[in-house]
mmCIF file of C-alpha atoms and ligand atoms in Angstrom:
data_model
loop_
_atom_site.group_PDB
_atom_site.id
_atom_site.type_symbol
_atom_site.label_atom_id
_atom_site.label_comp_id
_atom_site.label_asym_id
_atom_site.label_seq_id
_atom_site.Cartn_x
_atom_site.Cartn_y
_atom_site.Cartn_z
ATOM 1 C CA MET M 68 2.767 3.237 31.967
ATOM 2 C CA GLU M 69 -0.203 4.252 34.025
ATOM 3 C CA HIS M 70 2.045 6.898 35.392
ATOM 4 C CA LYS M 71 3.153 8.137 31.951
ATOM 5 C CA ALA M 72 -0.328 8.464 30.674
ATOM 6 C CA ARG M 73 -0.867 11.151 33.324
ATOM 7 C CA GLN M 74 2.014 13.181 32.160
ATOM 8 C CA ILE M 75 2.303 16.048 29.832
ATOM 9 C CA LEU M 76 5.521 17.793 28.455
ATOM 10 C CA VAL M 77 5.279 21.533 28.333
ATOM 11 C CA ASP M 78 7.929 23.370 26.295
ATOM 12 C CA ILE M 79 8.544 26.692 27.714
ATOM 13 C CA PHE M 80 9.537 29.801 25.713
ATOM 14 C CA ASP M 81 10.263 32.192 28.686
ATOM 15 C CA VAL M 82 10.158 35.971 28.214
ATOM 16 C CA GLU M 83 11.757 38.283 30.823
ATOM 17 C CA ASP M 84 8.917 39.272 32.824
ATOM 18 C CA ASN M 85 7.577 35.663 33.023
ATOM 19 C CA ASN M 86 10.398 33.594 34.152
ATOM 20 C CA ILE M 87 8.635 30.389 35.061
ATOM 21 C CA LEU M 88 11.794 28.191 34.628
ATOM 22 C CA SER M 89 13.423 29.978 37.591
ATOM 23 C CA LYS M 90 10.446 29.492 39.918
ATOM 24 C CA SER M 91 10.492 26.666 42.451
ATOM 25 C CA LEU M 92 8.612 23.650 41.525
ATOM 26 C CA THR M 93 5.969 24.348 44.180
ATOM 27 C CA GLU M 94 5.341 27.655 42.541
ATOM 28 C CA VAL M 95 5.131 26.071 39.253
ATOM 29 C CA ILE M 96 2.457 23.631 40.441
ATOM 30 C CA ALA M 97 0.583 26.557 42.025
ATOM 31 C CA ARG M 98 0.758 28.508 38.921
ATOM 32 C CA ALA M 99 -0.558 25.542 36.808
ATOM 33 C CA ASN M 100 -3.546 24.793 39.083
ATOM 34 C CA GLU M 101 -4.430 28.539 39.098
ATOM 35 C CA THR M 102 -4.360 28.550 35.367
ATOM 36 C CA LEU M 103 -6.558 25.404 35.309
ATOM 37 C CA ASP M 104 -9.076 26.710 37.678
ATOM 38 C CA LYS M 105 -9.734 29.775 35.800
ATOM 39 C CA ILE M 106 -10.623 27.727 32.485
ATOM 40 C CA ASP M 107 -14.300 27.812 32.478
ATOM 41 C CA ASP M 108 -15.806 24.894 31.023
ATOM 42 C CA ALA M 109 -19.110 23.337 31.404
ATOM 43 C CA GLY M 110 -17.805 19.853 30.181
ATOM 44 C CA LYS M 111 -14.959 19.873 32.992
ATOM 45 C CA LEU M 112 -16.753 16.903 34.492
ATOM 46 C CA VAL M 113 -13.455 15.494 35.835
ATOM 47 C CA LYS M 114 -11.225 17.117 38.346
ATOM 48 C CA VAL M 115 -8.144 18.563 36.526
ATOM 49 C CA GLN M 116 -5.293 19.237 38.664
ATOM 50 C CA VAL M 117 -1.421 19.215 38.510
ATOM 51 C CA GLU M 118 0.060 16.834 41.210
ATOM 52 C CA SER M 119 3.826 17.256 40.490
ATOM 53 C CA ALA M 120 6.284 19.043 38.303
ATOM 54 C CA LEU M 121 9.682 18.155 37.035
ATOM 55 C CA GLN M 122 12.134 20.100 35.043
ATOM 56 C CA SER M 123 13.327 18.088 32.223
ATOM 57 C CA CYS M 124 15.957 19.084 29.729
ATOM 58 C CA LYS M 125 16.498 22.778 29.089
ATOM 59 C CA GLY M 126 13.325 24.557 28.433
ATOM 60 C CA ALA M 127 10.616 21.870 29.292
ATOM 61 C CA LEU M 128 8.587 20.973 32.093
ATOM 62 C CA ILE M 129 6.975 17.547 32.860
ATOM 63 C CA LEU M 130 3.601 17.905 34.772
ATOM 64 C CA THR M 131 1.908 14.881 36.180
ATOM 65 C CA LEU M 132 -1.779 15.360 36.433
ATOM 66 C CA ASN M 133 -4.217 13.756 38.751
ATOM 67 C CA SER M 134 -5.764 11.306 36.006
ATOM 68 C CA LYS M 135 -5.540 10.288 32.323
ATOM 69 C CA GLU M 136 -9.051 11.779 31.896
ATOM 70 C CA ALA M 137 -7.583 15.103 33.050
ATOM 71 C CA VAL M 138 -4.891 14.781 30.522
ATOM 72 C CA ASN M 139 -7.385 14.042 27.629
ATOM 73 C CA TRP M 140 -9.293 17.113 28.774
ATOM 74 C CA LEU M 141 -6.350 19.354 28.804
ATOM 75 C CA LYS M 142 -5.207 18.047 25.336
ATOM 76 C CA GLN M 143 -8.325 19.258 23.672
ATOM 77 C CA PRO M 144 -7.302 22.253 21.535
ATOM 78 C CA GLU M 145 -9.305 25.028 23.222
ATOM 79 C CA HIS M 146 -8.263 23.839 26.694
ATOM 80 C CA GLU M 147 -4.665 23.455 25.690
ATOM 81 C CA MET M 148 -4.691 26.904 24.397
ATOM 82 C CA ALA M 149 -6.150 28.503 27.316
ATOM 83 C CA PHE M 150 -3.669 26.712 29.638
ATOM 84 C CA THR M 151 -0.544 27.422 27.715
ATOM 85 C CA GLU M 152 -1.464 31.071 27.392
ATOM 86 C CA GLY M 153 -2.192 31.508 31.015
ATOM 87 C CA PHE M 154 0.526 29.311 32.422
ATOM 88 C CA SER M 155 3.428 30.694 30.316
ATOM 89 C CA LYS M 156 2.997 32.683 27.251
ATOM 90 C CA GLY M 157 4.340 30.996 24.111
ATOM 91 C CA SER M 158 4.484 27.575 25.718
ATOM 92 C CA HIS M 159 3.003 24.439 24.280
ATOM 93 C CA ILE M 160 2.282 20.924 25.145
ATOM 94 C CA ARG M 161 4.572 18.623 23.142
ATOM 95 C CA GLU M 162 2.871 15.471 21.792
ATOM 96 C CA ARG M 163 4.196 11.989 21.660
ATOM 97 C CA SER M 164 3.375 10.805 18.163
ATOM 98 C CA PHE M 165 2.415 7.284 16.956
ATOM 99 C CA ASN M 166 2.810 6.518 13.263
ATOM 100 C CA LEU M 167 0.526 4.248 11.305
ATOM 101 C CA ILE M 168 1.380 2.749 7.932
ATOM 102 C CA THR M 169 -1.689 2.890 5.798
ATOM 103 C CA PRO M 170 -1.698 1.006 2.635
ATOM 104 C CA ARG M 171 -4.080 1.373 -0.434
ATOM 105 C CA VAL M 172 -5.161 4.926 0.175
ATOM 106 C CA PRO M 173 -6.941 6.354 -2.854
ATOM 107 C CA ILE M 174 -4.711 9.088 -4.267
ATOM 108 C CA VAL M 175 -7.665 11.561 -4.339
ATOM 109 C CA PHE M 176 -6.966 11.970 -0.635
ATOM 110 C CA GLU M 177 -4.901 15.103 0.187
ATOM 111 C CA PRO M 178 -2.859 14.588 3.329
ATOM 112 C CA GLU M 179 -1.988 18.165 3.977
ATOM 113 C CA ASN M 180 -5.664 19.138 3.709
ATOM 114 C CA ARG M 181 -7.008 19.430 7.230
ATOM 115 C CA LYS M 182 -10.590 19.142 5.850
ATOM 116 C CA HIS M 183 -9.749 15.739 4.607
ATOM 117 C CA LEU M 184 -8.602 14.661 8.014
ATOM 118 C CA ARG M 185 -11.809 15.904 9.770
ATOM 119 C CA GLU M 186 -13.872 14.161 7.090
ATOM 120 C CA ILE M 187 -12.038 10.802 7.884
ATOM 121 C CA GLU M 188 -12.796 11.565 11.415
ATOM 122 C CA GLU M 189 -16.399 12.049 10.634
ATOM 123 C CA VAL M 190 -16.940 9.131 8.346
ATOM 124 C CA ASN M 191 -15.360 6.656 10.966
ATOM 125 C CA SER M 192 -17.208 8.298 13.961
ATOM 126 C CA LEU M 193 -13.896 9.182 15.496
ATOM 127 C CA LYS M 194 -13.225 11.899 17.843
ATOM 128 C CA ASP M 195 -12.229 15.196 16.315
ATOM 129 C CA TYR M 196 -8.438 15.920 15.893
ATOM 130 C CA LEU M 197 -7.668 12.335 16.559
ATOM 131 C CA ILE M 198 -5.589 12.245 13.335
ATOM 132 C CA TRP M 199 -2.809 14.864 13.961
ATOM 133 C CA LYS M 200 -1.261 14.799 10.645
ATOM 134 C CA ALA M 201 -0.716 12.500 7.467
ATOM 135 C CA ARG M 202 1.474 12.350 4.611
ATOM 136 C CA TRP M 203 2.297 9.981 1.712
ATOM 137 C CA ILE M 204 5.299 7.677 2.108
ATOM 138 C CA LYS M 205 6.745 7.987 -1.508
ATOM 139 C CA PRO M 206 6.963 11.597 -3.061
ATOM 140 C CA VAL M 207 4.020 11.892 -5.399
ATOM 141 C CA ALA M 208 6.343 12.756 -8.327
ATOM 142 C CA ARG M 209 7.727 9.161 -8.146
ATOM 143 C CA ARG M 210 4.417 7.576 -8.600
ATOM 144 C CA CYS M 211 3.908 5.132 -11.647
ATOM 145 C CA MET M 212 1.515 6.000 -14.583
ATOM 146 C CA GLY M 213 -2.033 5.089 -13.787
ATOM 147 C CA GLN M 214 -1.432 4.474 -10.009
ATOM 148 C CA THR M 215 -4.701 4.893 -8.170
ATOM 149 C CA HIS M 216 -3.662 3.974 -4.506
ATOM 150 C CA ALA M 217 -0.567 4.710 -2.383
ATOM 151 C CA TYR M 218 0.859 4.233 0.989
ATOM 152 C CA ALA M 219 0.437 6.928 3.681
ATOM 153 C CA ILE M 220 1.448 7.504 7.214
ATOM 154 C CA LEU M 221 -1.063 8.715 9.655
ATOM 155 C CA THR M 222 0.060 10.295 13.030
ATOM 156 C CA VAL M 223 -1.994 10.131 15.985
ATOM 157 C CA THR M 224 -1.122 11.469 19.425
ATOM 158 C CA SER M 225 -2.078 8.661 21.909
ATOM 159 C CA ALA M 226 -1.176 5.112 22.009
ATOM 160 C CA GLU M 227 -4.741 4.298 22.754
ATOM 161 C CA TYR M 228 -6.036 5.924 19.502
ATOM 162 C CA ALA M 229 -3.312 4.288 17.545
ATOM 163 C CA ASN M 230 -4.240 0.726 18.847
ATOM 164 C CA THR M 231 -7.961 1.326 18.255
ATOM 165 C CA LEU M 232 -7.154 2.138 14.639
ATOM 166 C CA ILE M 233 -4.924 -0.909 14.231
ATOM 167 C CA ARG M 234 -7.607 -3.069 15.670
ATOM 168 C CA ASP M 235 -10.671 -1.670 13.622
ATOM 169 C CA GLY M 236 -9.347 -0.412 10.594
ATOM 170 C CA LEU M 237 -10.275 3.030 8.807
ATOM 171 C CA ILE M 238 -12.433 3.905 5.873
ATOM 172 C CA ILE M 239 -10.632 6.514 3.781
ATOM 173 C CA CYS M 240 -12.270 7.940 0.606
ATOM 174 C CA GLY M 241 -14.769 5.035 0.467
ATOM 175 C CA MET M 242 -11.979 2.418 0.881
ATOM 176 C CA ARG M 243 -11.429 0.230 3.981
ATOM 177 C CA VAL M 244 -7.854 0.017 4.891
ATOM 178 C CA ARG M 245 -5.954 -1.921 7.633
ATOM 179 C CA LEU M 246 -3.427 0.200 9.460
ATOM 180 C CA GLU M 247 -0.217 -1.132 10.825
ATOM 181 C CA LYS M 248 2.222 0.157 13.312
ATOM 182 C CA GLN M 249 5.421 1.817 11.807
ATOM 183 C CA LYS M 250 8.299 -0.471 12.677
ATOM 184 C CA MET M 251 11.795 0.289 13.432
ATOM 185 C CA LYS M 252 13.882 -0.547 10.546
ATOM 186 C CA LEU M 253 17.399 -1.953 10.185
ATOM 187 C CA ILE M 254 19.312 0.632 7.986
ATOM 188 C CA GLN M 255 22.015 -0.203 5.575
ATOM 189 C CA CYS M 256 24.676 2.304 4.681
ATOM 190 C CA MET M 257 24.307 3.291 1.071
ATOM 191 C CA LYS M 258 27.967 4.000 0.915
ATOM 192 C CA CYS M 259 29.861 1.137 2.453
ATOM 193 C CA ARG M 260 26.745 -1.437 2.558
ATOM 194 C CA LYS M 261 27.374 -2.437 6.331
ATOM 195 C CA TRP M 262 24.362 -2.127 8.671
ATOM 196 C CA GLY M 263 23.414 0.215 11.391
ATOM 197 C CA HIS M 264 24.506 3.603 10.169
ATOM 198 C CA PHE M 265 23.643 6.152 7.449
ATOM 199 C CA ALA M 266 25.827 7.199 4.602
ATOM 200 C CA GLY M 267 26.218 10.683 6.160
ATOM 201 C CA GLU M 268 28.125 9.205 9.118
ATOM 202 C CA CYS M 269 29.863 6.586 7.328
ATOM 203 C CA PRO M 270 33.638 6.266 8.211
ATOM 204 C CA ALA M 271 34.558 4.582 4.800
ATOM 205 C CA SER M 272 36.234 6.884 2.244
ATOM 206 C CA ASP M 273 34.990 5.046 -0.741
ATOM 207 C CA ASN M 274 31.637 3.899 -2.238
ATOM 208 C CA ILE M 275 31.224 -0.061 -2.247
ATOM 209 C CA CYS M 276 28.855 -1.436 -4.758
ATOM 210 C CA GLY M 277 25.965 -3.194 -3.125
ATOM 211 C CA THR M 278 25.851 -5.805 -5.883
ATOM 212 C CA CYS M 279 29.398 -6.870 -6.951
ATOM 213 C CA GLY M 280 31.447 -5.248 -4.088
ATOM 214 C CA GLY M 281 33.426 -2.928 -6.443
ATOM 215 C CA GLN M 282 34.542 0.484 -5.777
ATOM 216 C CA HIS M 283 31.558 2.406 -7.324
ATOM 217 C CA HIS M 284 28.051 3.242 -6.556
ATOM 218 C CA THR M 285 25.443 0.405 -6.825
ATOM 219 C CA ASN M 286 23.457 2.356 -9.281
ATOM 220 C CA VAL M 287 26.306 2.457 -11.880
ATOM 221 C CA CYS M 288 27.337 -1.167 -11.537
ATOM 222 C CA GLN M 289 28.642 -2.673 -14.784
ATOM 223 C CA ASN M 290 29.157 -6.061 -13.256
ATOM 224 C CA ARG M 291 25.735 -7.200 -12.082
ATOM 225 C CA SER M 292 26.216 -10.832 -12.603
ATOM 226 C CA LYS M 293 28.899 -10.810 -9.923
ATOM 227 C CA LEU M 294 27.677 -10.992 -6.408
ATOM 228 C CA TRP M 295 29.573 -9.995 -3.280
ATOM 229 C CA CYS M 296 28.213 -9.456 0.282
ATOM 230 C CA VAL M 297 30.230 -7.165 2.347
ATOM 231 C CA SER M 298 28.938 -8.274 5.714
ATOM 232 C CA CYS M 299 29.239 -12.028 5.018
ATOM 233 C CA GLN M 300 32.305 -11.720 2.627
ATOM 234 C CA ALA M 301 30.321 -14.280 0.558
ATOM 235 C CA THR M 302 29.909 -14.578 -3.215
ATOM 236 C CA ASP M 303 26.359 -16.244 -3.211
ATOM 237 C CA HIS M 304 24.506 -13.196 -2.489
ATOM 238 C CA ALA M 305 24.626 -9.362 -2.884
ATOM 239 C CA SER M 306 24.903 -6.934 0.131
ATOM 240 C CA TRP M 307 21.428 -5.712 -0.176
ATOM 241 C CA ASP M 308 19.792 -9.138 -0.324
ATOM 242 C CA ARG M 309 17.143 -9.697 2.276
ATOM 243 C CA ASN M 310 18.076 -13.232 2.618
ATOM 244 C CA CYS M 311 21.501 -12.345 3.751
ATOM 245 C CA PRO M 312 22.107 -14.279 7.060
ATOM 246 C CA GLU M 313 23.702 -11.307 8.586
ATOM 247 C CA PHE M 314 20.595 -9.233 7.751
ATOM 248 C CA GLN M 315 18.255 -11.842 9.227
ATOM 249 C CA ARG M 316 20.450 -12.346 12.226
ATOM 250 C CA ARG M 317 20.532 -8.652 13.003
ATOM 251 C CA CYS M 318 16.667 -8.276 12.509
ATOM 252 C CA TYR M 319 16.092 -11.099 14.910
ATOM 253 C CA LEU M 320 18.430 -9.565 17.504
ATOM 254 C CA MET M 321 16.523 -6.228 17.068
ATOM 255 C CA ASP M 322 13.349 -7.890 17.733
ATOM 256 C CA GLU M 323 14.867 -9.689 20.754
ATOM 257 C CA TRP M 324 16.101 -6.478 22.292
ATOM 258 C CA ASN M 325 13.177 -4.391 21.473
ATOM 259 C CA PRO M 326 10.098 -6.613 22.151
ATOM 260 C CA GLU M 327 7.794 -3.794 21.312
ATOM 261 C CA ILE M 328 8.929 -4.088 17.620
ATOM 262 C CA SER M 329 7.260 -7.467 17.234
ATOM 263 C CA MET M 330 4.058 -6.373 18.905
ATOM 264 C CA PRO M 331 1.283 -5.365 16.362
ATOM 265 C CA TYR M 332 -0.058 -2.833 18.912
ATOM 266 C CA PHE M 333 1.704 0.137 20.823
ATOM 267 C CA PRO M 334 2.206 -1.135 24.355
ATOM 268 C CA MET M 335 -0.006 0.658 26.901
ATOM 269 C CA GLU M 336 -1.824 -0.304 30.065
ATOM 270 C CA HIS M 337 -4.357 -2.536 28.224
ATOM 271 C CA ASP M 338 -3.535 -6.094 28.160
ATOM 272 C CA TRP M 339 -4.469 -6.639 24.552
ATOM 273 C CA SER M 340 -1.952 -4.268 23.349
ATOM 274 C CA GLN M 341 0.771 -6.288 24.843
ATOM 275 C CA THR M 342 0.447 -9.492 22.897
ATOM 276 C CA ALA M 343 3.284 -10.385 20.458
ATOM 277 C CA ARG M 344 2.059 -11.730 17.259
ATOM 278 C CA SER M 345 3.642 -15.221 17.449
ATOM 279 C CA SER M 346 5.598 -17.192 19.854
ATOM 280 C CA ARG M 347 9.356 -16.796 19.121
ATOM 281 C CA ILE M 348 11.742 -19.414 17.886
ATOM 282 C CA SER M 349 14.807 -19.751 19.913
ATOM 283 C CA PHE M 350 17.810 -17.866 18.620
ATOM 284 C CA ASN M 351 20.023 -20.934 18.342
ATOM 285 C CA GLU M 352 17.483 -22.991 16.429
ATOM 286 C CA CYS M 353 17.237 -20.138 13.898
ATOM 287 C CA PHE M 354 20.909 -19.157 13.586
ATOM 288 C CA PRO M 355 23.019 -22.139 14.567
ATOM 289 C CA GLY M 356 26.458 -21.173 15.691
ATOM 290 C CA LYS M 357 28.181 -22.917 12.698
ATOM 291 C CA PHE M 358 26.459 -20.225 10.408
ATOM 292 C CA ALA M 359 27.613 -17.317 12.481
ATOM 293 C CA VAL M 360 29.135 -14.660 10.202
ATOM 294 C CA ASN M 361 31.832 -12.158 10.799
ATOM 295 C CA SER M 362 33.506 -14.457 13.242
ATOM 296 C CA LEU M 363 33.986 -17.118 10.555
ATOM 297 C CA HIS M 364 34.558 -16.921 6.861
ATOM 298 C CA ILE M 365 32.236 -19.322 4.961
ATOM 299 C CA HIS M 366 32.509 -18.673 1.284
ATOM 300 C CA GLY M 367 29.952 -19.863 -1.047
ATOM 301 C CA ALA M 368 28.425 -22.059 1.836
ATOM 302 C CA LYS M 369 24.668 -22.971 1.440
ATOM 303 C CA LEU M 370 23.260 -21.259 4.426
ATOM 304 C CA SER M 371 19.871 -21.785 5.943
ATOM 305 C CA LYS M 372 18.321 -18.763 4.262
ATOM 306 C CA ARG M 373 14.832 -18.438 5.349
ATOM 307 C CA ARG M 374 13.476 -18.539 8.749
ATOM 308 C CA PRO M 375 10.643 -21.151 9.128
HETATM 309 ZN ZN1 LIG E 98 28.906 3.125 5.864
HETATM 310 ZN ZN1 LIG E 99 29.317 -3.139 -8.884
HETATM 311 ZN ZN1 LIG E 100 25.407 -11.252 3.501
#
């Protein structure tokens, strides 16, 4: 992680007379450092130097700098601009982004308005340009009558900033909000109602109703009192039911395989960001083998629906 924090990814758009990707890595490093030395800045208190370079996928270079502070310095907009111009015309530093779910944001806030973002930074005594961009989660047109607050997503460019915001919250338009890490979600196919793929890549030829299991789209179901779960082949709940044991089993497995998901913070080198919210219950305790689905048909069985 420490090493990663010292890296930047530079997208290169080479023009004929400036073929940086055909140069040796030693030449790339020399060129980068030459460019950095030329950037005249009184605030350049830290040594800023590229130590190694690596060519990633086509058209990008990974540069490792001497320190994390050097990376932060380089990422300030005016330094970044001077560097990318001098290093390779048209290149830019690609940002890793971290999304934060922000509930209860007053709708007077305008996410596309850069002035609003700068205002939030000012009111909260945050560094300039800490908030990279913002957007509403739901389209504005789909708001209810009289709605005054909505969910937004704020994107920041470092795990450190993101974690600080999760820990301390934020004041937006006079309202204190608590931010949460955007979690990876288990997706359900809107066509066949199975888990783990989108309708666009669904191999099934017909729509399956998420409620009754008939061959029609869920929205037009005429048989809403009949329940059928495609995953469990069971009649006691619908395919979209969040208490579906197959859904819960998959969520649990996803958490187990990606421990990062259950952490409230984005993992980075600080210890406090690496604590999971609660201790885990063993898989077998949660989902006893006898309730396993897909391997065994259990029609209408009363399953242990909720996790303690
Ligand atoms: Zn599907
Ligand atoms: Zn139906
Ligand atoms: Zn089910």
